[in-house]
Coordinates of C-alpha atoms in Angstrom, one line a residue:
X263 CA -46.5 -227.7 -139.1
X264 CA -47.9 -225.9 -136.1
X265 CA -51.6 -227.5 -135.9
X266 CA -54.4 -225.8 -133.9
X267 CA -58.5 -226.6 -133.7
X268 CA -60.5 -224.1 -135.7
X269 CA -62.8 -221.9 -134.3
X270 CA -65.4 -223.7 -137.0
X271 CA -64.7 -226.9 -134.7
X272 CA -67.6 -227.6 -132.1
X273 CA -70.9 -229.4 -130.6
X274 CA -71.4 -232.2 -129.2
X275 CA -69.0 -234.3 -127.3
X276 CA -66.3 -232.6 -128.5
X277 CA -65.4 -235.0 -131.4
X278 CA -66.2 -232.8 -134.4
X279 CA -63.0 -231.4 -134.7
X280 CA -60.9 -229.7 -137.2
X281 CA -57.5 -228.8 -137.4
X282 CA -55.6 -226.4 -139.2
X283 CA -52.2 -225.2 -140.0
X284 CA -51.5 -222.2 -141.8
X285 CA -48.6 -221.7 -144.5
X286 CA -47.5 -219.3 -146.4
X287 CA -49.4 -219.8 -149.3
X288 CA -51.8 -222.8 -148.3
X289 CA -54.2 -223.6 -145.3
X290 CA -53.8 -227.3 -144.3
X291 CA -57.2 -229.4 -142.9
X292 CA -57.3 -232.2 -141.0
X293 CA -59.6 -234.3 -138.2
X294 CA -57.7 -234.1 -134.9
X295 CA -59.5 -237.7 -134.3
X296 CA -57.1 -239.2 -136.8
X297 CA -54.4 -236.8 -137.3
X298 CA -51.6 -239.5 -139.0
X299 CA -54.3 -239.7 -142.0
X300 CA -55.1 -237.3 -144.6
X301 CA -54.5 -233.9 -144.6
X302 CA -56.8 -231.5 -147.0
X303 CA -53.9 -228.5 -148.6
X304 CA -55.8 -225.2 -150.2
X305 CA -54.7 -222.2 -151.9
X306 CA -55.0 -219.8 -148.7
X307 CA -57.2 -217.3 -150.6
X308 CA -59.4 -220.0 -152.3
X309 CA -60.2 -221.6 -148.8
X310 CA -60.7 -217.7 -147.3
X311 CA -63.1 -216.4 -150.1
X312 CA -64.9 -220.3 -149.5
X313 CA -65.1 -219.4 -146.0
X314 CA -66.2 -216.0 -146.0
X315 CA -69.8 -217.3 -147.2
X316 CA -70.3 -219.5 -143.9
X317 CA -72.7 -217.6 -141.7
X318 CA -70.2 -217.6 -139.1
X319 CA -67.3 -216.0 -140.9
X320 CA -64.9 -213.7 -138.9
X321 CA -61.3 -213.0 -139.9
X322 CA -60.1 -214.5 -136.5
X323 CA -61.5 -217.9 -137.2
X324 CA -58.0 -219.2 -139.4

């Protein structure tokens, strides 16, 4: 998988961040702080139609 920090990722020291990888029918998550543990998998338009009610929503952030 080709992993890449979210534009959702941000603030403070630089330790809140997110990765994702996209696929071609799923959107993997994980925390780039421990990325050997658990990785979150959603249906890709579940996770964009979840998204798209974040304030910040923008079809560049995935």
């Amino acid at each position: 998988m080709n992993w890449r920090k979210s534009t959702y990722s941000g603030g403070g020291e630089g330790d809140t961040c997110v990765e994702i990888a996209t696929l071609p029918t799923r959107i993997a998550v994980r925390d780039s702080k421990a990325p050997t543990r658990a990785t979150l998998s959603f249906p890709a338009p579940a996770l964009i139609d979840h998204l798209k009610g974040h304030p910040a929503w923008n079809s560049e952030s995935l």
